[in-house]
Every structure is written in structure tokens, then in C-alpha cells.
Amino acid sequence: VFQHFGHTAEFKFYEVENGQVTASEVVSTNGQGHGALVGFLAPGDNANVVFCGGIGPGAQNALAQAGIQLFGGISGPADAAVADYLAGKLRFDPNAIATTTTTAKATIAVSIIAAGTPAASNP
């Protein structure tokens, strides 16, 4: 999970139905950053939930206004974060805005870094 939401180069989208991942896909943000990322997530891809590391208050508010549930302060592999979320065990930074509603069907977008980024920074 990438640690700076506003610089996310790619999101990994997970389609979830009845508590199970049914599909996943990595999608480039095409260089969009900060506030534009909320617009990227909301209309076309219809993300219901976003996992990321660090995120500022402006982006937190924009996600909330778009009706996207936020789990900030997440680190580690994206797949593990999604598995923990689906099992009800996701650990997140309690100082980040987060809600705990779940749905039978959801699209989860996880902030990740682009392939080719130095290994020390990979999620």
C-alpha cells in the first residue's frame, strides 16, 4: 500500500461480492494527482472503499463527499490489506478518517506504486 495518496501512480481495484474477491485489476492514474484522484475513483470506477497510507485532510474530505469509505494509515501488501478487511481484521490508523460499514458488493481501490519503482518502496 503506497504511503502518499496524492502521488498514487496506480490503484489496484478489487471487485468483491459476498465477502469474496471476484476480480482485481491494476489501473494507472495517468499522472493525475491529489484532488483529481477522487474524481478518478468516483465516477468511472465507482470505488466504494479506498485503502492508502498517508492522506491529507483535503483528500479525506473529498472522498467523504464522494461517498467513498476511507481506511488511511494502511501499510503492507495490498492483497493482505483486502483479505484483512474482508475478514473484519483490518488494522488502520485510528487518527485517519474511517468508517466501518460494509456492503455485500463493493469495489475496493488500493493506492499502489507503479511497477519499476525502487524495490525499497514497493507495497
Coordinates of N, CA, C and O in Angstrom, one line a residue:
V1 N 0.9 -1.2 0.0 CA 0.0 0.0 0.0 C 0.9 1.2 0.0 O 1.8 1.4 0.9
F2 N 0.7 2.1 -1.0 CA 1.5 3.3 -1.1 C 1.2 4.3 0.0 O 0.1 4.4 0.5
Q3 N 2.2 5.0 0.4 CA 2.1 5.8 1.6 C 1.8 7.3 1.4 O 1.8 8.1 2.3
H4 N 1.5 7.7 0.1 CA 1.2 9.1 -0.2 C 0.1 9.1 -1.2 O 0.3 9.1 -2.4
F5 N -1.2 9.2 -0.7 CA -2.3 9.1 -1.6 C -2.2 10.1 -2.8 O -2.5 9.7 -3.9
G6 N -1.8 11.3 -2.6 CA -1.8 12.3 -3.6 C -0.8 12.0 -4.7 O -0.9 12.7 -5.8
H7 N 0.1 11.1 -4.5 CA 1.1 10.8 -5.6 C 0.9 9.4 -6.1 O 1.8 8.8 -6.7
T8 N -0.3 8.8 -5.9 CA -0.5 7.4 -6.4 C -0.5 7.4 -7.9 O -1.1 8.1 -8.6
A9 N 0.4 6.5 -8.4 CA 0.5 6.3 -9.8 C -0.4 5.2 -10.3 O -0.9 5.3 -11.5
E10 N -0.8 4.3 -9.5 CA -1.8 3.2 -9.9 C -2.6 2.8 -8.7 O -2.2 2.9 -7.5
F11 N -3.8 2.4 -9.0 CA -4.7 1.8 -8.0 C -4.9 0.3 -8.3 O -5.1 0.0 -9.5
K12 N -5.0 -0.5 -7.4 CA -5.4 -1.9 -7.6 C -6.9 -1.9 -7.2 O -7.2 -1.7 -6.0
F13 N -7.7 -2.2 -8.1 CA -9.2 -2.3 -7.9 C -9.5 -3.8 -7.6 O -9.1 -4.7 -8.4
Y14 N -10.3 -4.0 -6.6 CA -10.8 -5.4 -6.3 C -12.3 -5.3 -6.3 O -12.9 -4.5 -5.7
E15 N -12.9 -6.3 -7.1 CA -14.3 -6.4 -7.1 C -14.6 -7.5 -6.0 O -14.0 -8.6 -6.0
V16 N -15.5 -7.2 -5.1 CA -15.9 -8.1 -4.0 C -17.4 -8.3 -4.0 O -18.2 -7.4 -4.1
E17 N -17.7 -9.6 -3.9 CA -19.1 -9.9 -3.8 C -19.3 -11.0 -2.7 O -18.5 -12.0 -2.7
N18 N -20.2 -10.8 -1.8 CA -20.4 -11.7 -0.7 C -19.2 -12.1 0.1 O -18.9 -13.2 0.4
G19 N -18.3 -11.0 0.3 CA -17.1 -11.3 1.1 C -16.0 -11.9 0.4 O -15.0 -12.3 1.1
Q20 N -16.1 -12.1 -0.9 CA -15.0 -12.8 -1.7 C -14.5 -11.9 -2.8 O -15.4 -11.3 -3.5
V21 N -13.2 -11.8 -3.0 CA -12.7 -11.1 -4.2 C -13.1 -11.9 -5.4 O -12.8 -13.1 -5.5
T22 N -13.7 -11.3 -6.4 CA -14.1 -11.9 -7.6 C -13.3 -11.5 -8.8 O -13.2 -12.2 -9.8
A23 N -12.6 -10.4 -8.7 CA -11.7 -9.9 -9.7 C -10.8 -8.8 -9.2 O -11.1 -8.2 -8.2
S24 N -9.6 -8.6 -9.8 CA -8.8 -7.5 -9.5 C -8.1 -7.0 -10.7 O -7.9 -7.7 -11.7
E25 N -7.7 -5.7 -10.7 CA -7.1 -5.1 -11.8 C -6.3 -3.9 -11.4 O -6.7 -3.1 -10.5
V26 N -5.1 -3.7 -11.9 CA -4.3 -2.5 -11.6 C -4.5 -1.5 -12.7 O -4.5 -1.8 -13.9
V27 N -4.9 -0.3 -12.3 CA -5.2 0.8 -13.2 C -4.3 2.0 -13.0 O -4.2 2.5 -11.9
S28 N -3.8 2.5 -14.1 CA -2.9 3.7 -14.0 C -3.8 5.0 -13.8 O -4.9 5.1 -14.3
T29 N -3.3 5.9 -13.0 CA -4.0 7.2 -12.8 C -3.6 8.2 -13.9 O -4.1 9.3 -13.9
N30 N -2.8 7.8 -14.8 CA -2.4 8.6 -16.0 C -1.9 10.0 -15.5 O -2.2 11.0 -16.1
G31 N -1.1 10.0 -14.4 CA -0.5 11.2 -13.9 C -1.4 12.1 -13.1 O -0.9 13.2 -12.7
Q32 N -2.6 11.7 -12.9 CA -3.5 12.6 -12.1 C -3.0 12.5 -10.6 O -2.5 11.5 -10.2
G33 N -3.1 13.6 -9.9 CA -2.7 13.6 -8.5 C -3.6 14.3 -7.6 O -4.5 15.0 -8.1
H34 N -3.4 14.2 -6.3 CA -4.1 14.9 -5.3 C -5.6 14.9 -5.5 O -6.2 13.9 -5.6
G35 N -6.2 16.1 -5.6 CA -7.7 16.2 -5.7 C -8.3 15.5 -6.9 O -9.4 15.0 -6.8
A36 N -7.5 15.4 -8.0 CA -8.0 14.8 -9.2 C -8.2 13.3 -9.0 O -9.0 12.6 -9.7
L37 N -7.5 12.7 -8.0 CA -7.6 11.3 -7.8 C -9.0 10.9 -7.3 O -9.5 9.8 -7.6
V38 N -9.7 11.7 -6.5 CA -11.0 11.4 -6.1 C -11.9 11.4 -7.3 O -12.8 10.4 -7.4
G39 N -11.8 12.3 -8.2 CA -12.6 12.2 -9.4 C -12.3 11.0 -10.3 O -13.2 10.5 -10.9
F40 N -11.0 10.6 -10.2 CA -10.6 9.4 -10.9 C -11.3 8.1 -10.3 O -11.8 7.2 -11.1
L41 N -11.4 8.1 -9.0 CA -12.0 6.9 -8.3 C -13.5 6.9 -8.4 O -14.1 5.9 -8.5
A42 N -14.2 8.1 -8.2 CA -15.6 8.1 -8.0 C -16.5 7.8 -9.3 O -17.3 6.9 -9.2
P43 N -16.3 8.5 -10.4 CA -17.3 8.3 -11.4 C -17.2 7.0 -12.3 O -18.1 6.2 -12.3
G44 N -16.0 6.8 -12.9 CA -15.9 5.7 -13.8 C -15.7 4.3 -13.1 O -16.3 3.3 -13.5
D45 N -14.9 4.3 -12.1 CA -14.6 3.0 -11.5 C -15.5 2.7 -10.3 O -15.5 1.6 -9.8
N46 N -16.2 3.7 -9.8 CA -17.2 3.5 -8.7 C -16.6 2.8 -7.5 O -17.2 1.8 -7.0
A47 N -15.5 3.3 -7.0 CA -14.9 2.7 -5.8 C -15.7 3.1 -4.6 O -16.2 4.2 -4.5
N48 N -16.0 2.1 -3.7 CA -16.8 2.3 -2.5 C -15.8 2.5 -1.3 O -16.2 3.1 -0.3
V49 N -14.6 1.9 -1.4 CA -13.7 1.9 -0.3 C -12.3 2.2 -0.9 O -11.9 1.7 -2.0
V50 N -11.5 3.0 -0.2 CA -10.1 3.2 -0.5 C -9.2 2.9 0.6 O -9.5 3.4 1.8
F51 N -8.1 2.2 0.4 CA -7.1 2.0 1.4 C -5.9 2.7 0.9 O -5.5 2.7 -0.3
C52 N -5.2 3.4 1.8 CA -4.0 4.1 1.5 C -3.1 4.3 2.7 O -3.6 4.0 3.8
G53 N -1.9 4.8 2.5 CA -1.1 5.2 3.7 C -1.5 6.6 4.2 O -2.5 6.8 4.7
G54 N -0.6 7.5 3.9 CA -0.8 8.9 4.3 C -1.8 9.6 3.4 O -1.8 9.4 2.2
I55 N -2.6 10.4 3.9 CA -3.6 11.2 3.2 C -4.0 12.5 3.9 O -4.2 12.4 5.1
G56 N -4.0 13.6 3.2 CA -4.3 14.8 3.8 C -5.7 15.1 4.0 O -6.6 14.4 3.5
P57 N -6.1 16.1 4.8 CA -7.5 16.4 5.1 C -8.3 16.8 3.9 O -9.5 16.5 3.9
G58 N -7.7 17.5 2.9 CA -8.5 17.8 1.7 C -9.0 16.6 1.0 O -10.1 16.5 0.6
A59 N -8.1 15.6 0.8 CA -8.4 14.4 0.1 C -9.4 13.6 0.9 O -10.3 13.0 0.4
Q60 N -9.2 13.6 2.3 CA -10.1 12.9 3.1 C -11.6 13.4 3.0 O -12.5 12.7 2.8
N61 N -11.7 14.8 3.0 CA -13.0 15.4 2.8 C -13.6 15.1 1.4 O -14.8 14.8 1.3
A62 N -12.8 15.2 0.4 CA -13.2 14.9 -0.9 C -13.8 13.5 -1.1 O -14.8 13.2 -1.7
L63 N -13.0 12.5 -0.5 CA -13.5 11.1 -0.5 C -14.8 11.0 0.2 O -15.7 10.3 -0.2
A64 N -14.9 11.6 1.4 CA -16.2 11.5 2.2 C -17.3 12.1 1.4 O -18.4 11.6 1.4
Q65 N -17.1 13.3 0.7 CA -18.2 13.9 -0.1 C -18.6 13.0 -1.3 O -19.7 13.1 -1.7
A66 N -17.6 12.2 -1.8 CA -18.0 11.3 -2.9 C -18.6 10.0 -2.4 O -18.9 9.1 -3.2
G67 N -18.7 9.9 -1.1 CA -19.3 8.6 -0.5 C -18.4 7.5 -0.5 O -18.8 6.3 -0.5
I68 N -17.1 7.7 -0.5 CA -16.1 6.6 -0.6 C -15.5 6.4 0.8 O -15.0 7.4 1.4
Q69 N -15.7 5.2 1.3 CA -15.2 4.9 2.7 C -13.6 4.9 2.6 O -13.0 4.3 1.7
L70 N -13.0 5.4 3.6 CA -11.5 5.6 3.7 C -10.9 4.8 4.8 O -11.4 4.9 5.9
F71 N -9.9 4.1 4.5 CA -9.0 3.5 5.5 C -7.6 4.0 5.3 O -7.0 3.6 4.3
G72 N -7.2 5.0 6.0 CA -5.9 5.6 5.9 C -5.0 5.0 6.9 O -5.4 4.3 7.8
G73 N -3.7 5.2 6.7 CA -2.7 4.7 7.6 C -2.4 3.2 7.4 O -1.8 2.6 8.3
I74 N -2.8 2.7 6.3 CA -2.6 1.2 6.0 C -1.2 1.1 5.4 O -0.7 1.9 4.6
S75 N -0.5 0.0 5.7 CA 0.8 -0.4 5.1 C 0.8 -1.8 4.9 O 0.0 -2.6 5.3
G76 N 1.8 -2.3 4.1 CA 2.0 -3.7 3.7 C 1.4 -4.0 2.4 O 1.0 -3.1 1.7
P77 N 1.4 -5.3 2.0 CA 0.8 -5.7 0.7 C -0.7 -5.4 0.6 O -1.4 -5.6 1.5
A78 N -1.0 -4.9 -0.6 CA -2.4 -4.6 -0.9 C -3.4 -5.8 -0.7 O -4.4 -5.7 -0.1
D79 N -2.9 -7.0 -1.2 CA -3.8 -8.2 -1.1 C -4.0 -8.6 0.3 O -5.1 -9.0 0.7
A80 N -3.0 -8.4 1.2 CA -3.2 -8.7 2.6 C -4.1 -7.7 3.3 O -5.0 -8.1 4.1
A81 N -4.1 -6.5 2.9 CA -5.0 -5.5 3.5 C -6.4 -5.8 3.1 O -7.3 -5.7 3.9
V82 N -6.6 -6.2 1.9 CA -8.0 -6.5 1.4 C -8.5 -7.8 2.1 O -9.6 -7.8 2.6
A83 N -7.6 -8.8 2.3 CA -8.0 -10.0 3.0 C -8.4 -9.7 4.4 O -9.4 -10.2 4.9
D84 N -7.6 -8.8 5.1 CA -7.9 -8.5 6.5 C -9.2 -7.7 6.5 O -10.0 -7.9 7.5
Y85 N -9.4 -6.8 5.6 CA -10.7 -6.0 5.6 C -11.9 -7.0 5.5 O -12.9 -6.9 6.2
L86 N -11.8 -7.9 4.5 CA -12.9 -8.8 4.3 C -13.1 -9.8 5.5 O -14.3 -10.2 5.8
A87 N -12.1 -10.0 6.3 CA -12.2 -10.9 7.4 C -12.5 -10.1 8.7 O -12.6 -10.6 9.8
G88 N -12.7 -8.8 8.5 CA -13.0 -7.9 9.7 C -11.8 -7.7 10.6 O -12.0 -7.3 11.8
K89 N -10.6 -7.9 10.1 CA -9.4 -7.7 11.0 C -8.5 -6.6 10.5 O -7.4 -6.5 11.0
L90 N -8.9 -5.7 9.6 CA -8.1 -4.7 9.1 C -7.6 -3.8 10.2 O -8.4 -3.2 11.0
R91 N -6.3 -3.6 10.3 CA -5.8 -2.6 11.3 C -5.4 -1.3 10.6 O -4.8 -1.4 9.6
F92 N -5.9 -0.3 11.1 CA -5.7 1.0 10.5 C -5.4 2.1 11.5 O -5.6 1.9 12.7
D93 N -4.9 3.2 11.0 CA -4.5 4.3 11.9 C -5.8 5.0 12.4 O -6.6 5.5 11.6
P94 N -6.1 4.9 13.7 CA -7.4 5.5 14.2 C -7.4 7.0 14.1 O -8.5 7.5 14.2
N95 N -6.3 7.6 13.8 CA -6.4 9.1 13.6 C -6.8 9.5 12.1 O -7.1 10.6 11.9
A96 N -6.8 8.5 11.2 CA -7.3 8.7 9.9 C -8.8 8.6 9.9 O -9.4 7.8 10.7
I97 N -9.5 9.3 9.0 CA -10.9 9.1 8.9 C -11.2 7.7 8.4 O -10.7 7.2 7.4
A98 N -12.1 7.0 9.1 CA -12.5 5.7 8.6 C -13.9 5.4 9.2 O -14.3 5.9 10.2
T99 N -14.7 4.7 8.4 CA -16.0 4.2 8.8 C -16.0 2.7 8.8 O -15.1 2.1 8.2
T100 N -17.0 2.1 9.3 CA -16.9 0.6 9.4 C -18.1 -0.1 8.7 O -18.4 -1.2 9.0
T101 N -18.8 0.6 7.8 CA -19.9 0.0 7.1 C -19.3 -1.0 6.1 O -18.3 -0.7 5.5
T102 N -20.0 -2.0 5.8 CA -19.7 -3.0 4.8 C -20.9 -3.2 3.9 O -22.0 -3.0 4.4
T103 N -20.6 -3.7 2.7 CA -21.7 -4.0 1.8 C -21.5 -5.4 1.2 O -20.4 -5.9 1.3
A104 N -22.6 -6.0 0.7 CA -22.4 -7.3 0.1 C -21.6 -7.2 -1.2 O -20.9 -8.2 -1.5
K105 N -21.6 -6.1 -1.9 CA -20.9 -6.0 -3.1 C -20.1 -4.6 -3.0 O -20.7 -3.6 -2.7
A106 N -18.8 -4.7 -3.3 CA -18.0 -3.4 -3.2 C -16.9 -3.4 -4.2 O -16.5 -4.5 -4.7
T107 N -16.4 -2.3 -4.5 CA -15.2 -2.1 -5.3 C -14.2 -1.4 -4.3 O -14.5 -0.4 -3.8
I108 N -13.1 -2.1 -4.1 CA -12.0 -1.6 -3.2 C -10.9 -1.1 -4.1 O -10.4 -1.8 -5.0
A109 N -10.5 0.1 -3.9 CA -9.3 0.7 -4.6 C -8.2 0.8 -3.6 O -8.3 1.5 -2.6
V110 N -7.0 0.2 -3.9 CA -5.9 0.3 -3.0 C -4.8 1.1 -3.7 O -4.4 0.8 -4.9
S111 N -4.3 2.2 -3.1 CA -3.2 3.0 -3.6 C -2.0 2.2 -3.7 O -1.5 1.7 -2.7
I112 N -1.4 2.0 -4.9 CA -0.1 1.3 -5.0 C 0.8 2.2 -5.9 O 0.4 3.2 -6.5
I113 N 2.1 1.8 -5.9 CA 3.0 2.5 -6.7 C 3.2 1.7 -8.0 O 3.0 0.5 -8.1
A114 N 3.7 2.4 -9.0 CA 3.9 1.8 -10.4 C 5.0 0.8 -10.3 O 6.0 0.9 -9.6
A115 N 4.9 -0.2 -11.2 CA 6.0 -1.1 -11.4 C 7.2 -0.4 -11.8 O 7.1 0.6 -12.6
G116 N 8.4 -0.8 -11.4 CA 9.6 -0.1 -11.8 C 10.1 0.9 -10.8 O 11.1 1.4 -10.9
T117 N 9.3 1.1 -9.7 CA 9.7 1.9 -8.6 C 10.7 1.2 -7.8 O 10.6 -0.1 -7.7
P118 N 11.7 1.8 -7.2 CA 12.7 1.1 -6.5 C 12.1 0.1 -5.5 O 11.1 0.4 -4.8
A119 N 12.7 -1.1 -5.4 CA 12.2 -2.2 -4.5 C 12.0 -1.7 -3.1 O 11.1 -2.2 -2.5
A120 N 12.8 -0.8 -2.6 CA 12.6 -0.4 -1.2 C 11.3 0.3 -0.9 O 10.8 0.3 0.2
S121 N 10.6 0.7 -2.0 CA 9.4 1.5 -1.8 C 8.2 0.6 -2.2 O 7.0 1.1 -2.1
N122 N 8.4 -0.5 -2.8 CA 7.2 -1.3 -3.3 C 6.3 -1.7 -2.2 O 6.7 -2.0 -1.0
P123 N 5.0 -1.8 -2.5 CA 4.0 -2.1 -1.4 C 4.1 -3.6 -1.1 O 4.5 -4.4 -1.8

